[in-house]
Structures are given as C-alpha cells and as structure tokens.
mmCIF file of C-alpha atoms and ligand atoms in Angstrom:
data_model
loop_
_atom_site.group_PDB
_atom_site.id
_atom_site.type_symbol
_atom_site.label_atom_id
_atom_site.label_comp_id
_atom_site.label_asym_id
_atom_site.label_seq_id
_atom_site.Cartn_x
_atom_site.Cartn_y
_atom_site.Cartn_z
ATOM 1 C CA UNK A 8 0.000 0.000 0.000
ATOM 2 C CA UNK A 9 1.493 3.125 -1.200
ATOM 3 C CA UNK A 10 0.413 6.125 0.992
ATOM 4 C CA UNK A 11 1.343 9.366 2.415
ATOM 5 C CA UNK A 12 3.241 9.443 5.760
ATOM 6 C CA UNK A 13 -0.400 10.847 6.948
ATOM 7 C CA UNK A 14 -1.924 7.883 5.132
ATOM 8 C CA UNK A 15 -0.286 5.786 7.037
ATOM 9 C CA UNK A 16 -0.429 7.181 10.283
ATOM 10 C CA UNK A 17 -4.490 7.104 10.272
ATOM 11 C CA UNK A 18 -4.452 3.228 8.982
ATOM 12 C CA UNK A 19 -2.171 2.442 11.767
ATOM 13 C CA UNK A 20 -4.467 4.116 14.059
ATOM 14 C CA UNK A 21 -7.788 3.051 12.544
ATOM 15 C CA UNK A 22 -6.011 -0.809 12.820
ATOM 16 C CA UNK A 23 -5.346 -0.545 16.527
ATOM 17 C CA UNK A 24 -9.156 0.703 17.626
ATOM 18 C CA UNK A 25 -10.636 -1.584 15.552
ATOM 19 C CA UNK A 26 -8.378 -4.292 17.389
ATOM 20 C CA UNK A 27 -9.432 -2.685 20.733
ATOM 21 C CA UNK A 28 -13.442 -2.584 19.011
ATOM 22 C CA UNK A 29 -13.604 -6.475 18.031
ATOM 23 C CA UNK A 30 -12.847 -7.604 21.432
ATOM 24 C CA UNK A 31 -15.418 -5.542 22.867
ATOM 25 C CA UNK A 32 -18.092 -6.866 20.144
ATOM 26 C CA UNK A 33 -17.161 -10.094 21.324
ATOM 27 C CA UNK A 34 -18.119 -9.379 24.735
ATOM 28 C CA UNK A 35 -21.144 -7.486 23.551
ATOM 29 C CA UNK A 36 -23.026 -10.845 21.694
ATOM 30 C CA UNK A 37 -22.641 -12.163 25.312
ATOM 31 C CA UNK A 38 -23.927 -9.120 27.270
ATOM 32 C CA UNK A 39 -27.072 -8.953 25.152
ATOM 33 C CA UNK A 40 -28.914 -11.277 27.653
ATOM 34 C CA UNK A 41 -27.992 -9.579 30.415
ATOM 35 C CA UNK A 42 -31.048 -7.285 32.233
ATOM 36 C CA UNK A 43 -29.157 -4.098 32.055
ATOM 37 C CA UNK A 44 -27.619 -4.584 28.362
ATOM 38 C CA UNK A 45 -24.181 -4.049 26.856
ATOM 39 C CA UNK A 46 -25.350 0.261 26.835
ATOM 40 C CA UNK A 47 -22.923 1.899 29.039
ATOM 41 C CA UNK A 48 -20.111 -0.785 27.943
ATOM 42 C CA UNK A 49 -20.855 0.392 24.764
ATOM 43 C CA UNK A 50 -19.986 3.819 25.564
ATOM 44 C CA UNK A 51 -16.856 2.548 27.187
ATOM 45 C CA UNK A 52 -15.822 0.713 24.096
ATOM 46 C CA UNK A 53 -16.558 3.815 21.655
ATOM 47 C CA UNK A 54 -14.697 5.985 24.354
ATOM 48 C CA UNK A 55 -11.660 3.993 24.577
ATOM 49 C CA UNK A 56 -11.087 3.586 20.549
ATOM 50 C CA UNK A 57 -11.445 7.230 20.414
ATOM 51 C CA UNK A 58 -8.775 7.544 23.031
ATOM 52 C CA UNK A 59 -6.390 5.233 21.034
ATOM 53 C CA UNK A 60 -6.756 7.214 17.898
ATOM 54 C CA UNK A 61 -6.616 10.183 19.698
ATOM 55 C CA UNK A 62 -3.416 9.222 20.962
ATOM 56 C CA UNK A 63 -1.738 7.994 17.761
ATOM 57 C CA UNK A 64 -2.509 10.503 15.835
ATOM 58 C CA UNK A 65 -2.076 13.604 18.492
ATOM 59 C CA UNK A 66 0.891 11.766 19.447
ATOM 60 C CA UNK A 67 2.876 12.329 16.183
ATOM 61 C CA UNK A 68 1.134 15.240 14.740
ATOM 62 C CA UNK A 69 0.654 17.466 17.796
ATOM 63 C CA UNK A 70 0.372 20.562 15.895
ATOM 64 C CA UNK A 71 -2.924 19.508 14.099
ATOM 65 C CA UNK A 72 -6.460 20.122 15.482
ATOM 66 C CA UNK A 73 -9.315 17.471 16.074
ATOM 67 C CA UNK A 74 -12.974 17.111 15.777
ATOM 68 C CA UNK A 75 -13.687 13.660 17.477
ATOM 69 C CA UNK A 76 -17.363 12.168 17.975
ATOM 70 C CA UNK A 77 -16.701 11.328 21.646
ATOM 71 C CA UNK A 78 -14.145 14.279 22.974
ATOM 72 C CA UNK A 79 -15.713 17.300 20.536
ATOM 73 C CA UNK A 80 -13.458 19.876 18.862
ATOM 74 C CA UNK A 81 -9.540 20.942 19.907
ATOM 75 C CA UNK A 82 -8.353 23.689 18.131
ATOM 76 C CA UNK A 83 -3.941 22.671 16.931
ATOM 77 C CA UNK A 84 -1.316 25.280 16.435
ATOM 78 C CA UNK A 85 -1.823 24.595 12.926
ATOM 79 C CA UNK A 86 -5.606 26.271 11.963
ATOM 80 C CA UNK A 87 -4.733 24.270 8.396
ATOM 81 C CA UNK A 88 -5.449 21.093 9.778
ATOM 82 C CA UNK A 89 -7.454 19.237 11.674
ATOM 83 C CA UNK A 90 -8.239 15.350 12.169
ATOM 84 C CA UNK A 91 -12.236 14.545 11.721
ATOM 85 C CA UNK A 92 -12.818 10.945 13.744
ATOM 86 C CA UNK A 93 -15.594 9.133 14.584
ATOM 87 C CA UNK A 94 -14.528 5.905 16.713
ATOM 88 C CA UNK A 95 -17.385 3.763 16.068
ATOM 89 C CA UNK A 96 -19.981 4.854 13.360
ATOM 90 C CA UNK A 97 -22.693 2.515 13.432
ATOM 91 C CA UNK A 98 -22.873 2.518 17.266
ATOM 92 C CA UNK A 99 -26.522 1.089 17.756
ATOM 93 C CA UNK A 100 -25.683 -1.822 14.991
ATOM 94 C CA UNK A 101 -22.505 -2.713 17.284
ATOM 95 C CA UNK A 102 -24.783 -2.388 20.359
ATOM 96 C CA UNK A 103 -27.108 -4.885 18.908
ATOM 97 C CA UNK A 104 -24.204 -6.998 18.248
ATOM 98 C CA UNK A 105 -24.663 -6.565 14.480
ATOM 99 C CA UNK A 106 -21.180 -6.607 12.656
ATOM 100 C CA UNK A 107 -21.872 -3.476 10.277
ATOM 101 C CA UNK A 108 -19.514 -0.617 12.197
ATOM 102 C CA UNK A 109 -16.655 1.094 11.333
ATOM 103 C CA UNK A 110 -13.596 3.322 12.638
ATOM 104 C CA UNK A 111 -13.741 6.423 10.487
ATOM 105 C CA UNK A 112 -10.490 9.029 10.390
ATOM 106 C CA UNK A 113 -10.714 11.748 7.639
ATOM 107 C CA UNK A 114 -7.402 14.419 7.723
ATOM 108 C CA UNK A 115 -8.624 18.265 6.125
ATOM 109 C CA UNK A 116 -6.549 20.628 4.769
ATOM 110 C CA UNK A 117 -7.610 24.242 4.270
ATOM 111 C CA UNK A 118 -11.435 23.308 4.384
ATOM 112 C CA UNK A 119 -10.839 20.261 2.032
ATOM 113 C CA UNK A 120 -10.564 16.134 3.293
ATOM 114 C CA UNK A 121 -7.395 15.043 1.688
ATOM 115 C CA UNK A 122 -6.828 11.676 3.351
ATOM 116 C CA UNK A 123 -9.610 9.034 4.386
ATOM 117 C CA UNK A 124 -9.894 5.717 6.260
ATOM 118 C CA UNK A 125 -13.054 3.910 6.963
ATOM 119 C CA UNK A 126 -12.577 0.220 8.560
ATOM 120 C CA UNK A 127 -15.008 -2.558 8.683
ATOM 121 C CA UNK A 128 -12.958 -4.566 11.518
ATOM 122 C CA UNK A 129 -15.524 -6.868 11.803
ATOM 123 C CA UNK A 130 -14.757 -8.030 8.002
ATOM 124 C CA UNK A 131 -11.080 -6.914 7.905
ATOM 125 C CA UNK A 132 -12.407 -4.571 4.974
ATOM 126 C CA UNK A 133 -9.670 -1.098 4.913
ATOM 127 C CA UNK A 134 -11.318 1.654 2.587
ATOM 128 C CA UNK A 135 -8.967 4.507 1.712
ATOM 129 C CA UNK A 136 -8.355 7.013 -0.299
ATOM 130 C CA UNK A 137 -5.913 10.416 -0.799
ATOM 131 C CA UNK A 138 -7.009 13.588 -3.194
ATOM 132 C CA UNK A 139 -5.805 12.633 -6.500
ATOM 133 C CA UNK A 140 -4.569 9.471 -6.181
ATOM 134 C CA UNK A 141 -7.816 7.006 -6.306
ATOM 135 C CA UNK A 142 -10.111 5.032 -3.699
ATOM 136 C CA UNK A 143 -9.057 1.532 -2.713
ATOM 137 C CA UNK A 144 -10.253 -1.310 -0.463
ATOM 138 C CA UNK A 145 -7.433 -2.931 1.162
ATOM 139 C CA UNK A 146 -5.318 -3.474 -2.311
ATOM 140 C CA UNK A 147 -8.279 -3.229 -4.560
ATOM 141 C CA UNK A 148 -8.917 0.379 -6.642
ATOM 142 C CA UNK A 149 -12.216 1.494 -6.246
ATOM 143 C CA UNK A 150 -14.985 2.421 -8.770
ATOM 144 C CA UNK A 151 -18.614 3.904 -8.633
ATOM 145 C CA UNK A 152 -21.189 1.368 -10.365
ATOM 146 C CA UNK A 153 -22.009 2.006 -14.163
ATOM 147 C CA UNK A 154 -25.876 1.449 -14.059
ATOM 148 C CA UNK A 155 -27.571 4.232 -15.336
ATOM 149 C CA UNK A 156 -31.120 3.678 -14.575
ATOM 150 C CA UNK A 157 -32.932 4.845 -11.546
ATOM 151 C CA UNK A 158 -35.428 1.856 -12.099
ATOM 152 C CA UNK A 159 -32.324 -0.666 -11.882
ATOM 153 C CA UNK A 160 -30.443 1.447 -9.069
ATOM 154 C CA UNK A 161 -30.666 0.739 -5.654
ATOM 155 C CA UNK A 162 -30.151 3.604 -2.583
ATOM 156 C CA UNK A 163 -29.127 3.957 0.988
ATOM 157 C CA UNK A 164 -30.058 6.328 3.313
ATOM 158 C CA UNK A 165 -30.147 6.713 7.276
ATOM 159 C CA UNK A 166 -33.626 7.257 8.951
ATOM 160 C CA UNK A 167 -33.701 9.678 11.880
ATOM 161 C CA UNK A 168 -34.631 7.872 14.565
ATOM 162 C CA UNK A 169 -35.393 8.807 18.352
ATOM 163 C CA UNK A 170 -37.855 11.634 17.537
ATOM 164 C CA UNK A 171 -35.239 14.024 15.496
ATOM 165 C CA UNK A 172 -36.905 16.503 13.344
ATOM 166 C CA UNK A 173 -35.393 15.136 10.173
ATOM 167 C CA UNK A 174 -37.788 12.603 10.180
ATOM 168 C CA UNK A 175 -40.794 14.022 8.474
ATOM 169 C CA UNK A 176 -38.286 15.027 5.353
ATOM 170 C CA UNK A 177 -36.771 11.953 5.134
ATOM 171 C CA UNK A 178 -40.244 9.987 4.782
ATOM 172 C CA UNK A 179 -40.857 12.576 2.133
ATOM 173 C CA UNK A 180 -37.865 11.619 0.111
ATOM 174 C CA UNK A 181 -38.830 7.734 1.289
ATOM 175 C CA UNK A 182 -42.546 8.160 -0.809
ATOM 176 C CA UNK A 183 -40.698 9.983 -4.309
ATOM 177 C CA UNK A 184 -37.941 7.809 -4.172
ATOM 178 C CA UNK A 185 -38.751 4.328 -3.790
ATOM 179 C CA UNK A 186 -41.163 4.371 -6.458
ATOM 180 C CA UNK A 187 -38.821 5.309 -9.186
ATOM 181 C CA UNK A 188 -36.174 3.068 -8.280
ATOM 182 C CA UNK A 189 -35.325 -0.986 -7.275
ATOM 183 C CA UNK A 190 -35.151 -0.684 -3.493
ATOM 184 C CA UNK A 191 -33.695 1.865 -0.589
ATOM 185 C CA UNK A 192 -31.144 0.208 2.332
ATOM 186 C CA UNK A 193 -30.872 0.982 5.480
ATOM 187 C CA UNK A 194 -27.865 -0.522 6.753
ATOM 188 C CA UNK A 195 -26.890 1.841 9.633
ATOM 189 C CA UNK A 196 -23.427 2.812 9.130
ATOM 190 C CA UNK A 197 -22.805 6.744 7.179
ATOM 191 C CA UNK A 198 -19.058 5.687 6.659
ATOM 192 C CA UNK A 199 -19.673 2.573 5.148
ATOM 193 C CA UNK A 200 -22.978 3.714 3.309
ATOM 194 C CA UNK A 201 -20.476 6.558 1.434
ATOM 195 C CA UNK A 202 -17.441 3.481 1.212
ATOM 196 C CA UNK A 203 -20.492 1.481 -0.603
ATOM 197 C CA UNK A 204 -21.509 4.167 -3.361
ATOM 198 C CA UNK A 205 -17.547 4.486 -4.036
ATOM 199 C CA UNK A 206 -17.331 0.820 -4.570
ATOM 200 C CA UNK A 207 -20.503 0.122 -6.245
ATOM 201 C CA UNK A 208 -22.487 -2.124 -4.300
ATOM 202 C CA UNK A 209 -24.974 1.225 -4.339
ATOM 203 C CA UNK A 210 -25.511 3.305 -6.410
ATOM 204 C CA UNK A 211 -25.939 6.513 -4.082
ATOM 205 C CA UNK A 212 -27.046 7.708 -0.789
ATOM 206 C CA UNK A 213 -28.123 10.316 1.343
ATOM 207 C CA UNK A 214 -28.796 11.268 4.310
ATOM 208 C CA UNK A 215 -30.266 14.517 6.820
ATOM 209 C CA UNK A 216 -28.708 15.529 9.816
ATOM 210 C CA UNK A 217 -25.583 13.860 10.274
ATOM 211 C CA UNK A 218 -22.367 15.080 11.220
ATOM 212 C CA UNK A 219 -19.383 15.896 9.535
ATOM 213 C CA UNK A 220 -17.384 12.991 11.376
ATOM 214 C CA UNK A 221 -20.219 10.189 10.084
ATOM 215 C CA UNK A 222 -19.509 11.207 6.551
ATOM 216 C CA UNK A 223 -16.136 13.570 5.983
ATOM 217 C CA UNK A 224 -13.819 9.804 5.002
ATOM 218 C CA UNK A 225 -17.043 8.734 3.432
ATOM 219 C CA UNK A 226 -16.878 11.660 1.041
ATOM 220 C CA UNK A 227 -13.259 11.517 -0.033
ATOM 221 C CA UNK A 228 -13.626 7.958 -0.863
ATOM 222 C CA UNK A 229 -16.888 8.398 -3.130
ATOM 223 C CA UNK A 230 -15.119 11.161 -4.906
ATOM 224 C CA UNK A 231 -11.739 9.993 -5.576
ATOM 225 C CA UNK A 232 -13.868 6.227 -6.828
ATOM 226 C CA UNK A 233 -15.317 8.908 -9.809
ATOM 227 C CA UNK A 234 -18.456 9.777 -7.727
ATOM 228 C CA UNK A 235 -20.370 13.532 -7.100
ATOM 229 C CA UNK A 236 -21.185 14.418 -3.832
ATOM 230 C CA UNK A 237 -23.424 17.478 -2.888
ATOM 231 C CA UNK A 238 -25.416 18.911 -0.302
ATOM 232 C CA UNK A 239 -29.372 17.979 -0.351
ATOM 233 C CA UNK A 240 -30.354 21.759 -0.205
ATOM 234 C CA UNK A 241 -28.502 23.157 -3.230
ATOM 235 C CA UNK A 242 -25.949 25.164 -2.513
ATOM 236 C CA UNK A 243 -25.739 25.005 0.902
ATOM 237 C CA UNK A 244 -22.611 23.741 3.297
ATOM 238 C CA UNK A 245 -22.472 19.579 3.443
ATOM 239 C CA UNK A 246 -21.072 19.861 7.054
ATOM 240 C CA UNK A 247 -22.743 22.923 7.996
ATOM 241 C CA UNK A 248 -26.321 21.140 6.817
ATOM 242 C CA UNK A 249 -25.605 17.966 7.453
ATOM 243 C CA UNK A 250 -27.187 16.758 5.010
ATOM 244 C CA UNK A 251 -25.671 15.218 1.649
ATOM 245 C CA UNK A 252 -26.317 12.921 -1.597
ATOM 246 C CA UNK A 253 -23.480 11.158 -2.984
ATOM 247 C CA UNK A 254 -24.012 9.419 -6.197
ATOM 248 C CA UNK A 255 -22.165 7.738 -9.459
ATOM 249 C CA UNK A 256 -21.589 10.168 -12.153
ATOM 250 C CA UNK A 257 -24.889 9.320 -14.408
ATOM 251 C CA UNK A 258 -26.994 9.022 -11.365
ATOM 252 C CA UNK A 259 -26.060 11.984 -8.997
ATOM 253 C CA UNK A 260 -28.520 14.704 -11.183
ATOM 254 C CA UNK A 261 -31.544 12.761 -10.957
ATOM 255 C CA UNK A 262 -31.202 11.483 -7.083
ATOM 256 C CA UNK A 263 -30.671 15.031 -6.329
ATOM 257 C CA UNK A 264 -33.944 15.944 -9.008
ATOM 258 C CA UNK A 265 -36.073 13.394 -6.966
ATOM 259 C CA UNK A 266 -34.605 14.494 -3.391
ATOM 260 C CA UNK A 267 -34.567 18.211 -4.290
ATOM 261 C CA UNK A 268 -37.991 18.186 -5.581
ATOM 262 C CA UNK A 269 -40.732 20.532 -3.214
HETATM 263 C C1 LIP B 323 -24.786 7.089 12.946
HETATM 264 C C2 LIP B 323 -24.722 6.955 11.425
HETATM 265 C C3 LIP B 323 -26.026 6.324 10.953
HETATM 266 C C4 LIP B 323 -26.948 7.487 10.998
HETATM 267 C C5 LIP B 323 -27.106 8.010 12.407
HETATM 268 C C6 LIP B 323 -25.807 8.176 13.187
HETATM 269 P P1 LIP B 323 -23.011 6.929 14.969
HETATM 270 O O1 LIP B 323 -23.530 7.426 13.492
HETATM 271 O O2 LIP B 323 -23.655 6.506 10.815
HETATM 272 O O3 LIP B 323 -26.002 5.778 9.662
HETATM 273 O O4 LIP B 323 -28.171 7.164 10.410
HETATM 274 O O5 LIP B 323 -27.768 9.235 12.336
HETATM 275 O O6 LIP B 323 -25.235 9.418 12.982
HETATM 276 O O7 LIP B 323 -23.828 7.713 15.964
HETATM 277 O O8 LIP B 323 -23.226 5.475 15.059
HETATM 278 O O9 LIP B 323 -21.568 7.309 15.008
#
C-alpha cells in the first residue's frame, strides 16, 4: 500500500481501535442477555477507541487540530489542519451486536478532506483514499457502479430515529424515491454507506442531519472512486447542513432531481 506518511499514520491508528473494538463486540453478543444490556459498555468501548486514535494521531502530529465524535473539537497550532474521527460509526448496529460498524479518520486541509480511512474490523475490509490518487479497499482500486437507470439502481439512506426533526423530510424523500427506483437500504453505518456508493455495491445515498465525522472519510472515498457528492439543499454547506447525496456520475442529477424536488 502506497500512501502518504499521513496515510499511514491514520491506517495504523484506525487498525489498533478496531483491534481494541472487536474484542469488545465479542463481549457485547454475550452481554445482550444480560437485564441491564451491553449500553454503558458500549460507551466505554466507543470511548476507549477514540482515546487510542486520539493518541496515535495527536501523538505524532501534535500541531494539528481534532474534531472527534466522543471528545468534541480541539483547536492545533496549525488552523490548516485538523483530524475529523468518529470511533465507532454505526454505534446502535454494534450495540445490537450486528457486525456493520466502522472506525472512520478523515485528515482536512484548508477546508478540504485530503486523506480518508473507513474500517469494517468486523470483516477486515480497509477503505482509503488520498485527493488525487484514487479510492481503494485494502489493495483493490475502487470504482462507482455504471448502471444508469434509476429503475435498476438501488439507494441507501439513514432514517432519523429517536424523535429528530429530520424525520418528516426523510419519509418525504422515502414516498418519491422508492417508487422510481429498485429498493432503498438501510444498513446503519454513514461511513460505510459513502465506502459502498464508491465501490458500487450502491448506487448513491443520502442522508439529513448527520455530522461531519459520520460522513467527511465517506466523502473523499466516493469522490476519488469517480463519484459527485453534494449537499441535499442546493448550494448550501455539506457539514454545515448535514445533510448530503453522494451518487455515481450518471446518477447523482436525478437522485438530487427526486430528493430536491418541493
Ligand atoms: C450514525 C450513522 C447512521 C446514521 C445516524 C448516526 P453513529 O452514526 O452513521 O447511519 O443514520 O444518524 O449518525 O452515531 O453510530 O456514530
């Protein structure tokens, strides 16, 4: 694997918390019959893989800043740069001791992701990607599907859950889009959703109201696979919104037609 210095640092990092993460999802298929649950180990798990990327990656680039699900925003000596990490996207599938998670680590550079890593631990899958130089899982070069067809295109998308106002919309977009089109997923995972539109397995996805550290990896590697990404409301912010369609080349105009549509 032939990768920045950077590169490597955040697949060294992603590596050891997913280590850390598939021992814990071990122990969480046995605390599922417990009374209490596997909840507030779950937070402990998430915690402590934040804490050992956090400490890789602050270790030997102390000047850059961080955005981390778990432990917020830290500004670094160097405003150019900052880490974007989410520990464990896909949180309630590993709580349910369902093996669709990932680590995700995204690097920005004046406003722009320039190095990604999403890793399915649980399947030893390693997405990357670095602006300019092509998306890859593990050794394999990544490419957006060629279908073409809305009718013969299948989706994925993230339903709000737990009462968030987001809900409403994305029901909308539910009712104009699954009639035009062979079936939306649901799998429960942002990073991996994005790492599946820049392989094509899907052939897009969107989503409201996430953050920028469920999707800012998940973006790079779409992109640099030959895919658009875009914000649902045109023109706005991705991160600022939080909302975003990603899509292969032929397909990204009419998902964001059918999402965009009043
Ligand atoms: C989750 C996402 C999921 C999305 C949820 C949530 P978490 O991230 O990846 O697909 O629908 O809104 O943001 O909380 O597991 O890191």
């Amino acid at each position: 694997m032939q990768g920045s210095a950077n590169l490597n640092l955040m697949i060294k990092a992603a590596r050891k918390a997913g280590r850390s993460l598939v021992k814990d999802f071990r122990e969480v298929e046995n605390l599922q019959v417990s009374a209490k649950g596997p909840g507030d180990f779950v937070s402990r798990a998430d915690r402590e893989a934040e804490r050992i990327i956090k400490e890789e990656l602050r270790g030997a680039r102390p000047s850059y800043g961080w955005l981390g699900e778990e432990t917020g925003e830290e500004a670094g000596e160097d405003p150019t740069r900052r880490w974007i990490v989410d520990p464990l996207d896909g949180t309630t599938n590993f709580l349910h001791g369902l093996p669709h998670w990932a680590v995700s680590i995204a690097l920005e550079h004046k406003g722009e992701i320039v190095s990604a890593v999403v890793f399915d631990a649980a399947k030893d899958e390693l997405y990357w990607a670095e602006k300019g130089s092509g998306a890859f899982m593990n050794e394999m070069r990544l490419r957006v599907s060629g279908r073409n067809r809305m009718i013969e295109s299948i989706f994925a998308t993230g339903v709000p859950f737990g009462g968030r106002s987001t809900l409403p919309a994305t029901l909308q977009d539910l009712a104009r889009l699954m009639p035009v089109c062979a079936g939306v997923r649901r799998f429960g995972a942002a990073s991996l959703d994005l790492a599946y539109v820049a392989a094509g397995k899907y052939e897009g996805y969107w989503e409201r109201g996430i953050k920028a550290w469920d999707m800012a990896a998940g973006l790079l590697l779409v992109k640099e696979a030959g895919g658009f990404v875009g914000p649902v409301r045109e023109g706005r912010d991705i991160f600022e919104t939080g909302s975003v369609i990603a899509a292969n080349g032929e397909l990204f105009e009419p998902l964001c037609k059918v999402l965009r549509a009043e």
